[in-house]
Amino acid sequence: MKKILVDAHTHTVASGHAYSSLQEMVKAAADKGLQVLGITEHGPSIPGTCPLLYFKNMFVVPRLMYGVRLLMGCEVNILDTEGHLDLDDDYLNRLDIGVAGIHVACWKGGTKEENTAGMIQVIRNPKIHIISHPGDGSAELDFESLVLAAKESHTLLEINNHSLAPQRKKSVARDNNLELLRLCKKYDVPTILGSDAHISFQIADYERLYPLVEETDFPDELIMNYWPERFFEYLNIKNE
């Protein structure tokens, strides 16, 4: 495996059920040699997360800390099969990076076709850069349709390490993520490995994902964690 330089999906104590401060997370990223770290607190529909004022005040945070390029964002909640999100455009415009995902605590789903249609609406939203853990089984989805939509929109579908933790009991996550990797490889679509770290020690931890990458013989060139400049260019995020 090449060296991990980007971890775009992590949480601090501000999310309400994580355990490290922002500075502890960035320091850990620096100690691991990362160049880019995304801090993406949960959107307001998750119980116990930060208030909306948190996202309005993020301008006070330095975007270069301990030598790490910091992206302040949000893991926005996809609420329904229409693709509605729990942050409006005013807040989305304040984010350095927009991650969006389905969480059962605030998701009103439908059929596989309806779920997929709603997800595609989010993939096509230019304010959303990454879809978090689409393969964790929270909703039944047509992965081929998602991969093709992601290719068209330059949105990254995340392969999520946290979903494969035995304690999460996501029984379909391994097979779903294998399917996503195979489809991304087939259609030459970049992806990103997500630590979904909820404590500093989990930053850039993809140990549960490496066997899937090896099993699919997934090309390094399509894993954005290895290529910071390509990551910024593909997602049209300013690197400053």
mmCIF file of C-alpha atoms in Angstrom:
data_model
loop_
_atom_site.group_PDB
_atom_site.id
_atom_site.type_symbol
_atom_site.label_atom_id
_atom_site.label_comp_id
_atom_site.label_asym_id
_atom_site.label_seq_id
_atom_site.Cartn_x
_atom_site.Cartn_y
_atom_site.Cartn_z
ATOM 1 C CA MET A 1 0.000 0.000 0.000
ATOM 2 C CA LYS A 2 1.079 3.557 -0.705
ATOM 3 C CA LYS A 3 1.269 6.084 2.111
ATOM 4 C CA ILE A 4 -2.024 7.587 3.260
ATOM 5 C CA LEU A 5 -1.902 11.374 2.954
ATOM 6 C CA VAL A 6 -5.611 12.278 3.108
ATOM 7 C CA ASP A 7 -8.277 11.364 5.670
ATOM 8 C CA ALA A 8 -11.387 13.338 4.766
ATOM 9 C CA HIS A 9 -14.043 11.998 7.177
ATOM 10 C CA THR A 10 -13.470 12.304 10.939
ATOM 11 C CA HIS A 11 -15.331 13.513 14.044
ATOM 12 C CA THR A 12 -14.381 15.370 17.222
ATOM 13 C CA VAL A 13 -16.118 15.695 20.587
ATOM 14 C CA ALA A 14 -18.368 18.260 18.928
ATOM 15 C CA SER A 15 -20.303 15.421 17.282
ATOM 16 C CA GLY A 16 -21.444 14.294 20.724
ATOM 17 C CA HIS A 17 -20.329 10.667 20.585
ATOM 18 C CA ALA A 18 -16.647 11.056 19.673
ATOM 19 C CA TYR A 19 -13.759 11.417 22.076
ATOM 20 C CA SER A 20 -10.960 13.757 20.891
ATOM 21 C CA SER A 21 -10.711 17.507 20.494
ATOM 22 C CA LEU A 22 -10.075 19.193 17.149
ATOM 23 C CA GLN A 23 -6.462 19.944 18.056
ATOM 24 C CA GLU A 24 -5.888 16.373 19.247
ATOM 25 C CA MET A 25 -7.213 15.088 15.922
ATOM 26 C CA VAL A 26 -5.006 17.382 13.837
ATOM 27 C CA LYS A 27 -1.925 16.631 15.944
ATOM 28 C CA ALA A 28 -2.532 12.902 15.482
ATOM 29 C CA ALA A 29 -2.872 13.441 11.734
ATOM 30 C CA ALA A 30 0.429 15.328 11.691
ATOM 31 C CA ASP A 31 2.145 12.591 13.709
ATOM 32 C CA LYS A 32 0.947 10.040 11.126
ATOM 33 C CA GLY A 33 2.328 12.097 8.257
ATOM 34 C CA LEU A 34 -0.989 13.165 6.743
ATOM 35 C CA GLN A 35 -1.142 16.244 4.554
ATOM 36 C CA VAL A 36 -4.933 16.718 4.598
ATOM 37 C CA LEU A 37 -7.522 16.116 7.327
ATOM 38 C CA GLY A 38 -11.271 16.602 7.090
ATOM 39 C CA ILE A 39 -13.187 17.377 10.288
ATOM 40 C CA THR A 40 -16.785 16.537 9.417
ATOM 41 C CA GLU A 41 -19.089 16.772 12.416
ATOM 42 C CA HIS A 42 -22.524 15.193 12.193
ATOM 43 C CA GLY A 43 -25.376 17.273 10.843
ATOM 44 C CA PRO A 44 -28.113 18.536 13.185
ATOM 45 C CA SER A 45 -30.469 15.547 12.845
ATOM 46 C CA ILE A 46 -28.109 13.259 14.787
ATOM 47 C CA PRO A 47 -28.927 13.329 18.517
ATOM 48 C CA GLY A 48 -26.344 15.153 20.630
ATOM 49 C CA THR A 49 -24.334 16.699 17.806
ATOM 50 C CA CYS A 50 -23.134 20.302 17.653
ATOM 51 C CA PRO A 51 -25.534 23.241 17.183
ATOM 52 C CA LEU A 52 -25.888 25.048 13.865
ATOM 53 C CA LEU A 53 -23.836 27.914 15.278
ATOM 54 C CA TYR A 54 -20.808 25.583 15.160
ATOM 55 C CA PHE A 55 -20.907 25.517 11.356
ATOM 56 C CA LYS A 56 -21.451 29.278 11.150
ATOM 57 C CA ASN A 57 -18.398 29.974 13.327
ATOM 58 C CA MET A 58 -15.895 27.651 11.617
ATOM 59 C CA PHE A 59 -14.134 30.623 10.012
ATOM 60 C CA VAL A 60 -12.221 31.088 13.294
ATOM 61 C CA VAL A 61 -10.357 27.787 12.827
ATOM 62 C CA PRO A 62 -6.903 27.989 11.158
ATOM 63 C CA ARG A 63 -6.855 25.901 7.984
ATOM 64 C CA LEU A 64 -3.195 25.015 8.422
ATOM 65 C CA MET A 65 -2.369 23.432 11.754
ATOM 66 C CA TYR A 66 0.742 21.416 12.710
ATOM 67 C CA GLY A 67 1.577 21.389 9.011
ATOM 68 C CA VAL A 68 -1.720 19.702 8.087
ATOM 69 C CA ARG A 69 -4.185 21.239 5.620
ATOM 70 C CA LEU A 70 -7.460 21.255 7.540
ATOM 71 C CA LEU A 71 -10.863 20.994 5.861
ATOM 72 C CA MET A 72 -13.730 22.016 8.125
ATOM 73 C CA GLY A 73 -16.942 20.377 6.981
ATOM 74 C CA CYS A 74 -19.983 18.371 7.937
ATOM 75 C CA GLU A 75 -21.323 14.866 7.498
ATOM 76 C CA VAL A 76 -24.746 16.037 6.393
ATOM 77 C CA ASN A 77 -27.702 13.693 6.779
ATOM 78 C CA ILE A 78 -29.659 12.505 3.754
ATOM 79 C CA LEU A 79 -33.195 12.520 5.093
ATOM 80 C CA ASP A 80 -35.373 10.852 2.473
ATOM 81 C CA THR A 81 -35.760 9.447 -1.025
ATOM 82 C CA GLU A 82 -36.108 12.976 -2.407
ATOM 83 C CA GLY A 83 -32.515 13.723 -1.440
ATOM 84 C CA HIS A 84 -33.335 16.368 1.164
ATOM 85 C CA LEU A 85 -30.454 17.276 3.488
ATOM 86 C CA ASP A 86 -30.437 18.578 7.056
ATOM 87 C CA LEU A 87 -28.276 21.607 6.237
ATOM 88 C CA ASP A 88 -29.557 24.282 3.869
ATOM 89 C CA ASP A 89 -27.474 26.026 1.232
ATOM 90 C CA ASP A 90 -26.499 28.868 3.556
ATOM 91 C CA TYR A 91 -24.683 26.397 5.794
ATOM 92 C CA LEU A 92 -23.434 24.153 2.986
ATOM 93 C CA ASN A 93 -21.749 27.186 1.429
ATOM 94 C CA ARG A 94 -19.744 27.675 4.630
ATOM 95 C CA LEU A 95 -18.156 24.214 4.464
ATOM 96 C CA ASP A 96 -14.703 23.453 3.078
ATOM 97 C CA ILE A 97 -15.919 19.939 2.342
ATOM 98 C CA GLY A 98 -19.389 18.423 2.216
ATOM 99 C CA VAL A 99 -19.885 14.772 3.144
ATOM 100 C CA ALA A 100 -23.403 13.316 3.049
ATOM 101 C CA GLY A 101 -24.691 9.975 4.229
ATOM 102 C CA ILE A 102 -27.659 7.950 5.379
ATOM 103 C CA HIS A 103 -28.050 7.329 9.110
ATOM 104 C CA VAL A 104 -30.961 5.219 10.289
ATOM 105 C CA ALA A 105 -31.702 7.633 13.155
ATOM 106 C CA CYS A 106 -32.978 10.237 10.686
ATOM 107 C CA TRP A 107 -33.637 8.427 7.402
ATOM 108 C CA LYS A 108 -37.040 7.836 5.858
ATOM 109 C CA GLY A 109 -36.434 5.280 3.117
ATOM 110 C CA GLY A 110 -38.409 3.486 0.439
ATOM 111 C CA THR A 111 -37.786 0.898 -2.224
ATOM 112 C CA LYS A 112 -34.346 0.200 -3.626
ATOM 113 C CA GLU A 113 -35.189 2.284 -6.688
ATOM 114 C CA GLU A 114 -36.508 5.186 -4.574
ATOM 115 C CA ASN A 115 -33.496 5.110 -2.246
ATOM 116 C CA THR A 116 -31.136 5.119 -5.214
ATOM 117 C CA ALA A 117 -32.933 8.017 -6.873
ATOM 118 C CA GLY A 118 -32.651 10.095 -3.694
ATOM 119 C CA MET A 119 -28.975 9.265 -3.308
ATOM 120 C CA ILE A 120 -28.300 10.258 -6.919
ATOM 121 C CA GLN A 121 -29.912 13.643 -6.263
ATOM 122 C CA VAL A 122 -27.368 14.158 -3.476
ATOM 123 C CA ILE A 123 -24.469 12.908 -5.611
ATOM 124 C CA ARG A 124 -25.378 15.564 -8.176
ATOM 125 C CA ASN A 125 -25.425 18.348 -5.573
ATOM 126 C CA PRO A 126 -22.255 20.400 -6.256
ATOM 127 C CA LYS A 127 -21.943 21.214 -2.555
ATOM 128 C CA ILE A 128 -21.516 17.516 -1.676
ATOM 129 C CA HIS A 129 -18.083 16.040 -2.361
ATOM 130 C CA ILE A 130 -18.233 12.615 -0.689
ATOM 131 C CA ILE A 131 -21.000 10.103 0.039
ATOM 132 C CA SER A 132 -20.226 8.478 3.378
ATOM 133 C CA HIS A 133 -20.549 4.715 3.891
ATOM 134 C CA PRO A 134 -23.040 3.984 1.060
ATOM 135 C CA GLY A 135 -22.296 0.299 1.505
ATOM 136 C CA ASP A 136 -23.087 -0.041 5.215
ATOM 137 C CA GLY A 137 -26.591 -1.407 4.634
ATOM 138 C CA SER A 138 -28.553 1.506 6.089
ATOM 139 C CA ALA A 139 -30.507 1.606 2.821
ATOM 140 C CA GLU A 140 -30.844 -0.806 -0.072
ATOM 141 C CA LEU A 141 -29.168 0.808 -3.083
ATOM 142 C CA ASP A 142 -28.320 0.095 -6.708
ATOM 143 C CA PHE A 143 -24.547 0.508 -6.551
ATOM 144 C CA GLU A 144 -23.946 0.465 -10.286
ATOM 145 C CA SER A 145 -26.254 3.450 -10.739
ATOM 146 C CA LEU A 146 -24.488 5.275 -7.908
ATOM 147 C CA VAL A 147 -21.035 4.634 -9.363
ATOM 148 C CA LEU A 148 -22.078 5.926 -12.784
ATOM 149 C CA ALA A 149 -23.659 9.032 -11.226
ATOM 150 C CA ALA A 150 -20.543 9.610 -9.109
ATOM 151 C CA LYS A 151 -18.353 9.372 -12.190
ATOM 152 C CA GLU A 152 -20.442 11.973 -13.984
ATOM 153 C CA SER A 153 -20.528 14.366 -11.018
ATOM 154 C CA HIS A 154 -16.980 13.909 -9.678
ATOM 155 C CA THR A 155 -18.358 12.819 -6.317
ATOM 156 C CA LEU A 156 -16.477 10.229 -4.281
ATOM 157 C CA LEU A 157 -18.205 7.148 -2.886
ATOM 158 C CA GLU A 158 -16.523 6.279 0.384
ATOM 159 C CA ILE A 159 -15.356 2.817 1.412
ATOM 160 C CA ASN A 160 -15.808 3.099 5.163
ATOM 161 C CA ASN A 161 -13.555 1.350 7.687
ATOM 162 C CA HIS A 162 -15.786 2.099 10.688
ATOM 163 C CA SER A 163 -18.725 0.218 9.112
ATOM 164 C CA LEU A 164 -16.736 -3.025 9.204
ATOM 165 C CA ALA A 165 -16.096 -2.944 12.950
ATOM 166 C CA PRO A 166 -17.673 -6.110 14.417
ATOM 167 C CA GLN A 167 -19.403 -4.023 17.087
ATOM 168 C CA ARG A 168 -21.376 -2.194 14.387
ATOM 169 C CA LYS A 169 -23.048 -5.455 13.277
ATOM 170 C CA LYS A 170 -23.279 -4.271 9.670
ATOM 171 C CA SER A 171 -23.587 -7.759 8.211
ATOM 172 C CA VAL A 172 -23.762 -6.671 4.558
ATOM 173 C CA ALA A 173 -21.025 -4.016 4.715
ATOM 174 C CA ARG A 174 -18.166 -6.233 3.561
ATOM 175 C CA ASP A 175 -19.940 -7.603 0.501
ATOM 176 C CA ASN A 176 -21.412 -4.216 -0.389
ATOM 177 C CA ASN A 177 -18.030 -2.520 -0.230
ATOM 178 C CA LEU A 178 -16.477 -5.243 -2.342
ATOM 179 C CA GLU A 179 -19.173 -4.624 -4.931
ATOM 180 C CA LEU A 180 -18.526 -0.880 -4.834
ATOM 181 C CA LEU A 181 -14.810 -1.415 -5.337
ATOM 182 C CA ARG A 182 -15.376 -3.794 -8.248
ATOM 183 C CA LEU A 183 -17.744 -1.338 -9.914
ATOM 184 C CA CYS A 184 -15.417 1.626 -9.394
ATOM 185 C CA LYS A 185 -12.606 -0.411 -10.910
ATOM 186 C CA LYS A 186 -14.810 -1.493 -13.838
ATOM 187 C CA TYR A 187 -15.840 2.066 -14.687
ATOM 188 C CA ASP A 188 -12.509 3.709 -13.747
ATOM 189 C CA VAL A 189 -14.090 5.790 -10.970
ATOM 190 C CA PRO A 190 -11.982 7.152 -8.077
ATOM 191 C CA THR A 191 -12.993 6.334 -4.524
ATOM 192 C CA ILE A 192 -11.827 7.312 -1.074
ATOM 193 C CA LEU A 193 -11.157 5.206 1.996
ATOM 194 C CA GLY A 194 -12.869 6.653 5.062
ATOM 195 C CA SER A 195 -11.662 6.138 8.600
ATOM 196 C CA ASP A 196 -14.777 7.804 10.049
ATOM 197 C CA ALA A 197 -12.529 8.305 13.078
ATOM 198 C CA HIS A 198 -14.305 9.060 16.336
ATOM 199 C CA ILE A 199 -11.078 9.248 18.346
ATOM 200 C CA SER A 200 -7.626 10.446 17.323
ATOM 201 C CA PHE A 201 -6.138 6.937 17.334
ATOM 202 C CA GLN A 202 -8.467 5.950 14.464
ATOM 203 C CA ILE A 203 -7.201 8.586 12.041
ATOM 204 C CA ALA A 204 -5.971 6.998 8.785
ATOM 205 C CA ASP A 205 -6.885 3.543 10.114
ATOM 206 C CA TYR A 206 -8.041 1.456 7.151
ATOM 207 C CA GLU A 207 -6.974 -1.960 8.394
ATOM 208 C CA ARG A 208 -10.391 -3.501 7.721
ATOM 209 C CA LEU A 209 -10.380 -2.118 4.171
ATOM 210 C CA TYR A 210 -6.968 -3.225 2.929
ATOM 211 C CA PRO A 211 -8.069 -6.868 2.503
ATOM 212 C CA LEU A 212 -10.960 -5.654 0.312
ATOM 213 C CA VAL A 213 -8.610 -3.516 -1.769
ATOM 214 C CA GLU A 214 -6.314 -6.514 -2.220
ATOM 215 C CA GLU A 215 -9.164 -8.913 -2.999
ATOM 216 C CA THR A 216 -10.413 -6.653 -5.799
ATOM 217 C CA ASP A 217 -6.888 -5.797 -6.993
ATOM 218 C CA PHE A 218 -8.035 -2.201 -6.819
ATOM 219 C CA PRO A 219 -5.620 0.234 -8.510
ATOM 220 C CA ASP A 220 -3.723 2.732 -6.358
ATOM 221 C CA GLU A 221 -4.417 5.421 -8.964
ATOM 222 C CA LEU A 222 -8.120 5.373 -8.053
ATOM 223 C CA ILE A 223 -7.644 5.722 -4.277
ATOM 224 C CA MET A 224 -7.714 9.446 -3.543
ATOM 225 C CA ASN A 225 -6.153 9.088 -0.080
ATOM 226 C CA TYR A 226 -2.767 8.732 -1.797
ATOM 227 C CA TRP A 227 -2.990 11.805 -4.033
ATOM 228 C CA PRO A 228 -3.718 15.130 -2.254
ATOM 229 C CA GLU A 229 -3.396 17.362 -5.304
ATOM 230 C CA ARG A 230 -5.586 15.058 -7.367
ATOM 231 C CA PHE A 231 -8.092 14.964 -4.489
ATOM 232 C CA PHE A 232 -8.452 18.759 -4.496
ATOM 233 C CA GLU A 233 -8.629 18.972 -8.276
ATOM 234 C CA TYR A 234 -11.162 16.156 -8.716
ATOM 235 C CA LEU A 235 -13.501 17.608 -6.082
ATOM 236 C CA ASN A 236 -12.924 21.209 -7.152
ATOM 237 C CA ILE A 237 -11.881 22.213 -3.629
ATOM 238 C CA LYS A 238 -9.497 25.117 -3.220
ATOM 239 C CA ASN A 239 -6.190 24.050 -1.696
ATOM 240 C CA GLU A 240 -5.346 27.188 0.251
#
